[in-house]
Every structure is written in structure tokens, then in C-alpha cells.
Tab-separated table of C-alpha atoms in Angstrom:
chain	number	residue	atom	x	y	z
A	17	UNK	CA	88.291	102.931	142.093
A	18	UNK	CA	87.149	106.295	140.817
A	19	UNK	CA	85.220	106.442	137.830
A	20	UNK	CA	86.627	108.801	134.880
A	21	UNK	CA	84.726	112.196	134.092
A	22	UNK	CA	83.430	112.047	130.339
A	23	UNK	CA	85.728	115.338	129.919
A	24	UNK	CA	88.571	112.969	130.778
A	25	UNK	CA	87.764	109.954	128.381
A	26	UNK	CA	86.796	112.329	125.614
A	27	UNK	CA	90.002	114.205	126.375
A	28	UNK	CA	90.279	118.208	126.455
A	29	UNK	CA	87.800	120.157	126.029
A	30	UNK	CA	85.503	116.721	126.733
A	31	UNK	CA	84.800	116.053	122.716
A	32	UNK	CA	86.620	113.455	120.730
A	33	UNK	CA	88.329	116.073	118.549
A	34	UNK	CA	90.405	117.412	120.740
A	35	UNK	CA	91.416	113.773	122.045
A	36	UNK	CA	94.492	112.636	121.011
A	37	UNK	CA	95.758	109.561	120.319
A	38	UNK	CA	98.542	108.106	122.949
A	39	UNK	CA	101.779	107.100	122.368
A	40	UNK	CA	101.910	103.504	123.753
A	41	UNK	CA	105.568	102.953	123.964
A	42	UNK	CA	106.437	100.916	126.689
A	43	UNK	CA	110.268	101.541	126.496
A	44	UNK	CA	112.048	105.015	125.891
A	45	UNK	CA	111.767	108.166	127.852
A	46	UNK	CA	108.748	109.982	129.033
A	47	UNK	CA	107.627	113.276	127.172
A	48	UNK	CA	104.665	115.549	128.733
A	49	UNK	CA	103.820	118.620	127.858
A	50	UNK	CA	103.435	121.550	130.181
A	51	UNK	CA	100.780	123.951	129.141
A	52	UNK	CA	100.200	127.629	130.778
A	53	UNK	CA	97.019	129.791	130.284
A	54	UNK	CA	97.714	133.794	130.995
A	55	UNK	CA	97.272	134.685	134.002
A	56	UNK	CA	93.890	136.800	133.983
A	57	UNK	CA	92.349	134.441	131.360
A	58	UNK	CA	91.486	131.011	133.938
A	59	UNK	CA	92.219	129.448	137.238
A	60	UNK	CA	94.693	126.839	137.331
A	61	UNK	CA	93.116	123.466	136.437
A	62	UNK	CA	95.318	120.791	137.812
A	63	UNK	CA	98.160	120.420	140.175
A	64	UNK	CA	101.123	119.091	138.653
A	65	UNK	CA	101.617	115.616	138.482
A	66	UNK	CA	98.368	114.907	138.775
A	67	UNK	CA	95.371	113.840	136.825
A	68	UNK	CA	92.594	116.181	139.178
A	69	UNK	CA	90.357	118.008	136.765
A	70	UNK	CA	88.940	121.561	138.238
A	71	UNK	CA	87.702	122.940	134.666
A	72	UNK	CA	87.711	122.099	131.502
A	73	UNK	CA	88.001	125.469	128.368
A	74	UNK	CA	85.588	125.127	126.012
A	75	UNK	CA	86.879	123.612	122.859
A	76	UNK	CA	90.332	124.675	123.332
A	77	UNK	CA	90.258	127.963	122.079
A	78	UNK	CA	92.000	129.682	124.637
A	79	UNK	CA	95.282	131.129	124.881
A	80	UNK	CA	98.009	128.858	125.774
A	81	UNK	CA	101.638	128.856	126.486
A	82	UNK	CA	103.917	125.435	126.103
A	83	UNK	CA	106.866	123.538	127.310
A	84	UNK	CA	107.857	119.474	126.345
A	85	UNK	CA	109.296	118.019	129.585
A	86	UNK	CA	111.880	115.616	128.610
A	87	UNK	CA	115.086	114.479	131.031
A	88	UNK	CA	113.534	116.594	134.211
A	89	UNK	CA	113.950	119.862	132.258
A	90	UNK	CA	110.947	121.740	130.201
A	91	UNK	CA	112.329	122.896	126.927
A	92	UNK	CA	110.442	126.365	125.559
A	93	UNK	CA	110.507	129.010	122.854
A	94	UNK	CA	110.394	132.911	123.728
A	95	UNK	CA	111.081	136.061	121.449
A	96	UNK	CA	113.625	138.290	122.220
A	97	UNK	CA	116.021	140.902	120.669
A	98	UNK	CA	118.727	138.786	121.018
A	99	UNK	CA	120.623	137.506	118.122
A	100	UNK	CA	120.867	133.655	119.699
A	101	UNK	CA	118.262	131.262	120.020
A	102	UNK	CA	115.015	132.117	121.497
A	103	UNK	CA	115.211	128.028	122.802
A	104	UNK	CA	115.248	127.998	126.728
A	105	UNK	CA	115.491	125.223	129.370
A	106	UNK	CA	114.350	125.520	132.987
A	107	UNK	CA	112.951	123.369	135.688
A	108	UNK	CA	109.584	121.973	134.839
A	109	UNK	CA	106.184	123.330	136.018
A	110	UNK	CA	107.755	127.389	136.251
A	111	UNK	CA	106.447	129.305	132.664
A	112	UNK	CA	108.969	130.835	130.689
A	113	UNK	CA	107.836	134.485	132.030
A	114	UNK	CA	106.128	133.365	134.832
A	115	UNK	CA	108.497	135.444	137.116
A	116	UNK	CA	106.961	138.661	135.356
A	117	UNK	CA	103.407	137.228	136.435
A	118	UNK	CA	102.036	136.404	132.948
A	119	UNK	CA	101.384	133.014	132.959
A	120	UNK	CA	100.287	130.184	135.488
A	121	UNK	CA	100.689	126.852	135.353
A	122	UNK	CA	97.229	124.873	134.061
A	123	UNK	CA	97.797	121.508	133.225
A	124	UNK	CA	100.508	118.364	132.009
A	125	UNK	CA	99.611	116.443	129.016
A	126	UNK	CA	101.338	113.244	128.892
A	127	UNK	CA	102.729	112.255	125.549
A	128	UNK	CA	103.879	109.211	125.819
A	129	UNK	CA	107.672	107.661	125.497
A	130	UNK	CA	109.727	108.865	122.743
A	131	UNK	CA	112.283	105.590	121.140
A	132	UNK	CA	115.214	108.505	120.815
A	133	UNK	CA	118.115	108.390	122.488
A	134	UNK	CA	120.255	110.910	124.306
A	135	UNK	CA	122.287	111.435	121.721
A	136	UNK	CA	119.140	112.050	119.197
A	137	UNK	CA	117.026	114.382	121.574
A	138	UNK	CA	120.436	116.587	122.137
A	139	UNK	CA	120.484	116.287	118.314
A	140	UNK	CA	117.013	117.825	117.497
A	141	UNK	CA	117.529	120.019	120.054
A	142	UNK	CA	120.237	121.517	118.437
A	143	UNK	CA	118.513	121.907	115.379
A	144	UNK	CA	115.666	123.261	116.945
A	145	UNK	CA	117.923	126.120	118.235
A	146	UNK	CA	118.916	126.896	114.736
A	147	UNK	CA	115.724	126.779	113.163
A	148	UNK	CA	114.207	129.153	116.236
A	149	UNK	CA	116.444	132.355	116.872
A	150	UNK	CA	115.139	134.495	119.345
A	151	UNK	CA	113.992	137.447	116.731
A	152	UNK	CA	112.261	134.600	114.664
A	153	UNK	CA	108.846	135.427	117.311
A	154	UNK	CA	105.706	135.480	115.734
A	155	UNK	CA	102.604	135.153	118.054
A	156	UNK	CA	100.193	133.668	115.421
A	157	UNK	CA	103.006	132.017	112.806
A	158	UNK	CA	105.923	130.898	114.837
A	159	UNK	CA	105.426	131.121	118.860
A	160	UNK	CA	106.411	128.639	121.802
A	161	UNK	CA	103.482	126.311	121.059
A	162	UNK	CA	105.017	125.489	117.340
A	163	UNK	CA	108.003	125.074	118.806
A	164	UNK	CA	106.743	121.977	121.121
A	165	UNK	CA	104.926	120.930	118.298
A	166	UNK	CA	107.854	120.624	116.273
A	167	UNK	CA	110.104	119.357	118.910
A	168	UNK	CA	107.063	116.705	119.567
A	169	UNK	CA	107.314	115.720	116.003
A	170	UNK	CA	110.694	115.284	116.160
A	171	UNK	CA	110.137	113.049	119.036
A	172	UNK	CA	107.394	111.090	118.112
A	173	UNK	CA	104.899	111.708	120.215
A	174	UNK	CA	101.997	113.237	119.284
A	175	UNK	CA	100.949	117.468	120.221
A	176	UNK	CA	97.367	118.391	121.102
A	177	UNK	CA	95.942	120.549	118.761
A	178	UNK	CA	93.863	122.287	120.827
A	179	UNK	CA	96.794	124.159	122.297
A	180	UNK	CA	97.782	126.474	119.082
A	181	UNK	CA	94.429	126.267	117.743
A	182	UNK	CA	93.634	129.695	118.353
A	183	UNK	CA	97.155	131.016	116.688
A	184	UNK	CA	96.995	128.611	113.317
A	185	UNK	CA	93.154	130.491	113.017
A	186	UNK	CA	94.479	134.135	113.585
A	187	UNK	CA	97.357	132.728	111.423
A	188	UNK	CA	95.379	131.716	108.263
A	189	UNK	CA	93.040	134.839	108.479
A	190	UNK	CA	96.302	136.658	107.997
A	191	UNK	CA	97.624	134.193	105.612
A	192	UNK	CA	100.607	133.983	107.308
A	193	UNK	CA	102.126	130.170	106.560
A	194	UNK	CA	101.935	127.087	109.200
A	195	UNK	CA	105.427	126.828	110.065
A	196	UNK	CA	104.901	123.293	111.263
A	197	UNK	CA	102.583	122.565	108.214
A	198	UNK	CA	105.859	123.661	105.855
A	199	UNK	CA	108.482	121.528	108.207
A	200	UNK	CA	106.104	118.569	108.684
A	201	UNK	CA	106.441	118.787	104.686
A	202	UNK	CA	110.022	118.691	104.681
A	203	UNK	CA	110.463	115.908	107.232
A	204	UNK	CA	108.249	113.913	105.347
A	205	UNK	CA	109.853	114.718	101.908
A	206	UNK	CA	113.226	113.375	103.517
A	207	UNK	CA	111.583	110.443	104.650
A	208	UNK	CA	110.180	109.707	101.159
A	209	UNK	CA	113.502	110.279	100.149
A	210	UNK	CA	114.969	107.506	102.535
A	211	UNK	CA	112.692	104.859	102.110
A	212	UNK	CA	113.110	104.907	98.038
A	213	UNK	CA	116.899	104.750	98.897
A	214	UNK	CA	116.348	101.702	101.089
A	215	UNK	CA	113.798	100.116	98.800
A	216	UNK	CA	116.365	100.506	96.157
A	217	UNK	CA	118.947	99.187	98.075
A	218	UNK	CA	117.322	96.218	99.344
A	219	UNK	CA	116.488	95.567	95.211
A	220	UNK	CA	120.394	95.606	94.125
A	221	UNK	CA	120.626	93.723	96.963
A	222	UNK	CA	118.609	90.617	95.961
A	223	UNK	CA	119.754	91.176	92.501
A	224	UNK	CA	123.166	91.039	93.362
A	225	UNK	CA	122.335	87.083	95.493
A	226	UNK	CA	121.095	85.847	91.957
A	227	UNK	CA	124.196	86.649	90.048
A	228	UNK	CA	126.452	83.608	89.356
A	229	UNK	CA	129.420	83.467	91.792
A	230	UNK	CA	132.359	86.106	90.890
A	231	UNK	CA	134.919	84.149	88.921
A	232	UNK	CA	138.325	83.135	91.199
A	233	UNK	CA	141.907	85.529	90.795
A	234	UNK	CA	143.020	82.593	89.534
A	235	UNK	CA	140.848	80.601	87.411
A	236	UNK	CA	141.801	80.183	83.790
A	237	UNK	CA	140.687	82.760	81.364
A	238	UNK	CA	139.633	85.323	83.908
A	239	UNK	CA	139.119	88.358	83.268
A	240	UNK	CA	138.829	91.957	85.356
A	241	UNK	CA	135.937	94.170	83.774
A	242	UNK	CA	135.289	97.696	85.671
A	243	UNK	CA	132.330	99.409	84.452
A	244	UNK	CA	131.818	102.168	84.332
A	245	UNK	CA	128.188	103.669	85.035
A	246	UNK	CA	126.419	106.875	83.743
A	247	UNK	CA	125.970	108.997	87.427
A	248	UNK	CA	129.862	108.377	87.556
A	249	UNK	CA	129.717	105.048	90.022
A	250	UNK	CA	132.479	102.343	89.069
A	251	UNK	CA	132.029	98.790	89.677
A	252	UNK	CA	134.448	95.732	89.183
A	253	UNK	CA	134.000	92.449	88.818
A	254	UNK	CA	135.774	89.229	87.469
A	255	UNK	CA	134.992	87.155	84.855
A	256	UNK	CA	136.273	84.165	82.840
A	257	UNK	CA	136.473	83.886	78.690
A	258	UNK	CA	133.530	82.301	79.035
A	259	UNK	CA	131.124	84.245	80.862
A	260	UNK	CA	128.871	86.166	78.497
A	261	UNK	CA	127.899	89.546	77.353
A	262	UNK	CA	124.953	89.093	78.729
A	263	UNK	CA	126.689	88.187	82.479
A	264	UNK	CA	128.659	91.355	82.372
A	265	UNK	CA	125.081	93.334	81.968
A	266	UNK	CA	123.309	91.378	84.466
A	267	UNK	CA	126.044	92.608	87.025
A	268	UNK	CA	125.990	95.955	86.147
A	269	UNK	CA	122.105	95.712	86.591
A	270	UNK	CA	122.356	93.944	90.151
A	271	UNK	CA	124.809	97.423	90.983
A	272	UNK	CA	123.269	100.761	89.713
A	273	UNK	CA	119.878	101.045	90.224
A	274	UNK	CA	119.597	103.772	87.894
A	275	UNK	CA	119.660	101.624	85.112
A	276	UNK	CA	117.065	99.421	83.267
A	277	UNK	CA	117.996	95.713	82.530
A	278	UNK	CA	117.134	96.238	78.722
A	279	UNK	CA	117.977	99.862	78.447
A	280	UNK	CA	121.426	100.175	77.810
A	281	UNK	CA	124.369	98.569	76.337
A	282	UNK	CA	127.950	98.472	76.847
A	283	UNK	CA	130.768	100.066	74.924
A	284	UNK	CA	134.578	99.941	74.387
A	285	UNK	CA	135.997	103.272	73.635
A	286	UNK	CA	139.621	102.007	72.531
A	287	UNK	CA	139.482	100.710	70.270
A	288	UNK	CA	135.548	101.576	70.221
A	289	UNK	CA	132.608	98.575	70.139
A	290	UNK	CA	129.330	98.181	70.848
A	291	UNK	CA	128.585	95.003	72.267
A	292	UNK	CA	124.975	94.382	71.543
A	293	UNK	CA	124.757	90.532	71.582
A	294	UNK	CA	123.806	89.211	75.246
A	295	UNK	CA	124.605	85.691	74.107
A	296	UNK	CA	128.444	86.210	73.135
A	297	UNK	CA	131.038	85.311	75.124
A	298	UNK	CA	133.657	87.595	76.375
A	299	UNK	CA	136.700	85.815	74.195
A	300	UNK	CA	134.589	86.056	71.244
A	301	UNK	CA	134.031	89.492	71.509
A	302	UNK	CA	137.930	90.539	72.355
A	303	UNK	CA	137.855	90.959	76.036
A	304	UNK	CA	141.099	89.419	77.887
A	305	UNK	CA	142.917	90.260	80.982
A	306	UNK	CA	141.392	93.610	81.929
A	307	UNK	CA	138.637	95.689	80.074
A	308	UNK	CA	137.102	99.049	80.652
A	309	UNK	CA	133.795	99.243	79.695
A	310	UNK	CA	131.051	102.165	79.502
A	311	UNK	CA	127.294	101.798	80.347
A	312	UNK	CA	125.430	103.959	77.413
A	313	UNK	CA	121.672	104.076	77.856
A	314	UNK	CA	119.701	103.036	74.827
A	315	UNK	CA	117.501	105.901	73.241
């Protein structure tokens, strides 16, 4: 059993800050990362598809070119002139460019197993394509090795750092913008967003299992009250004569989570009331067969 090479338990560049932490997913589909060096900057340090170590850059500050290998094709990002997308595919292990002698292959990074599906990879790729149109090239703000980043992130694997180190530097002494930084800032914005929609949803949720059961169609008394909420959502419920004030606001909490329990009232508009005592009952304050009621926020 060979024994591992400090440079390959530190990870690049053999110091822990360059190591990156791996993806431990034992079920999805494999992602590694293809990285290039120009061609007069280093010898080739592995073989592809293998783990055999020939040199090691110090502290990742060289040059690099990029590709994610995902579904036996490496996905990459190259300028151009053209008015398309600067997003190419081709077999894995051959540089976009390579042909024209500028880069050579130097090493695969495996990243892991992303938990997307078909479907979702051909989704983000799609949006990648948008988001990087050929003329969109920038060496230092927006080159191939954001675009693996991004498409990494989008995965859910985790990029090396060490591979557009030396661009995000050059990049910030220019004070050009991360362009990863700024989408990494969106993505999480939207996922902010989502999880305070489910949170809120899983709260009307459990408010609506402790309202009393919804009266029958045809139990005595009932009564059919829609309400009608401030963003414009419309909720209806039935009642019966004896249900209270109070019941009515208690459903209107458990369905509009923009309102407080004890911040806002109901009103009639025709002919117009303000019903402002929880403990009345719905015959006692007029309400019969069907009602249309409006949610008014207390000031």
C-alpha cells in the first residue's frame, strides 16, 4: 500500500489552504475538474485518470486554464467575437485551444458527486450559456476558470481556489468586480428568499391544523365568509351563526402570513361595520348566508 506524499494530504500546492474540502456524496454523478497550465509555463504533472504526482506549483499562483467534466464531456468558457455563447463542450482531457498549442493538460481534480439530475445540469447549463456570451471575455474578471467555478456552484461541489487565484488578485488591483463573488450573492439572496417562503409556509400550515373544523354545506346556520386580504389574496371559509368574530380572524390569521393576529380587524363595506369584538358571534353581529369581508390593518 503506498503511502501518500504530504503534498497530497495537504492538497495542492502541499499547504492546508489550498486543500479543499470533498464532496462526500455517495449517490449522484461524478464532477472533476480538468485543469491546463500554458504550455511554456510547466511540465505536465499527472496523467489523466490518475492520482501520480510529478510536481507540485508553489502556492497555486500559476496560470491555469479549466474545464468541469460531467456526463463524459468537459464543459469550458472561451472569448470570441461571436455574438453566441462563449460555453463549449468537447471530449475530456483536450484544452479548449489546445489544437493551437497553448495549453497542456496538468492535472484532474475530483469534486465529488453532484445530487442534480439530468434535467437540472442541462438546466444550469443553459443558464450558464446566457450569463457567458462569447464577447463577455475578461482574463482577470470573467475567464474560463469563473465559469467552472460558477458551474461548480451550481452543482454543488466545491472549486479549488488556487486555480483563479492569480486572476481574482490582478482582478482586485484593477478593481474590476468578482463575478462569482456578485452571483454567489445572488444565489444566496434567492435562497434566503426561499427558505422565508417555506418557513412561512410551514407556519400557516400548523396554524391552519389548530383551527376548529370548517363548518358542513349543510349544517344549520352556516354561513360562507370570503375574506378578503390586503396583498389582494381571497380566502373562503364556512361558518355557522355561532362561530365568533374572533373564529373568522383566527382563520384569516392561519391563511395570510402577512398579517399579525392582533393587528387588524375586519370590515363590512355595505352596509359598512367594523367588527371589533372577538367575542361576538356572527348572528349577533348581522352576518347570514354569505358575507364579504375586508382585512384592514390596525394603525
Amino acid at each position: 500500500r503506498r503511502t501518500k506524499t504530504k503534498a497530497e494530504r495537504m492538497g495542492q500546492g502541499g499547504s492546508s489552504e489550498n486543500a479543499q474540502p470533498a464532496n462526500t456524496n455517495t449517490i449522484g454523478i461524478p464532477v472533476k475538474l480538468n485543469v491546463y497550465t500554458p504550455r511554456q509555463q510547466q511540465p505536465q504533472q499527472r496523467t489523466a485518470g490518475t492520482n501520480t504526482v510529478s510536481q507540485v506549483p508553489s502556492a497555486g499562483m500559476g496560470a491555469y486554464h479549466s474545464g468541469v467534466v460531467i456526463g463524459g464531456r468537459e464543459y469550458t468558457f472561451g472569448g470570441g467575437a461571436s455574438n453566441g455563447s462563449g460555453v463549449v463542450d468537447h471530449v475530456p482531457g483536450k484544452a479548449y485551444g489546445q489544437a493551437n498549442g497553448n495549453w497542456q493538460f496538468y492535472q484532474t481534480v475530483d469534486l465529488g458527486k453532484t445530487r442534480l439530475n439530468q434535467k437540472q445540469i442541462q438546466s444550469a447549463l443553459s443558464e450558464l450559456r446566457t450569463m457567458f456570451p462569447a464577447k463577455s471575455y475578461d482574463l482577470l474578471a470573467k475567464n474560463c476558470n469563473h465559469f467552472s467555478e460558477l458551474f461548480c456552484l451550481k452543482l454543488g461541489v466545491s472549486f479549488p481556489n488556487w486555480v483563479n487565484r492569480m486572476a481574482k488578485m490582478g482582478a482586485m488591483m484593477q478593481g474590476k468586480g468578482d463575478f462569482v463573488a456578485q452571483e454567489k450573492a445572488k444565489i444566496q439572496a434567492q435562497e434566503q428568499r426561499r427558505r422565508e417562503k417555506e418557513a412561512k409556509m410551514k407556519e400557516l400550515k400548523m396554524r391552519q391544523g389548530q383551527l376548529k373544523p370548517e363548518a358542513d354545506a349543510n349544517a344549520k346556520g352556516v354561513i360562507l365568509i370570503q375574506v378578503n386580504c390586503p396583498g389582494g389574496k381571497k380566502a373562503r371559509r364556512r361558518f355557522v351563526e355561532t362561530d365568533t368574530i374572533g373564529d373568522v380572524m383566527e382563520f384569516v390569521y392561519a391563511y395570510d402570513s402577512m398579517v399579525a393576529r392582533k393587528g387588524f380587524e375586519l370590515v363590512q363595506t355595505m352596509p359598512r361595520k367594523v367588527f371589533a369584538n372577538n367575542r361576538m358571534t356572527l348572528a349577533a353581529a348581522g352576518l347570514k348566508g354569505r358575507a364579504n369581508l375586508f382585512v384592514k390593518k390596525k394603525m
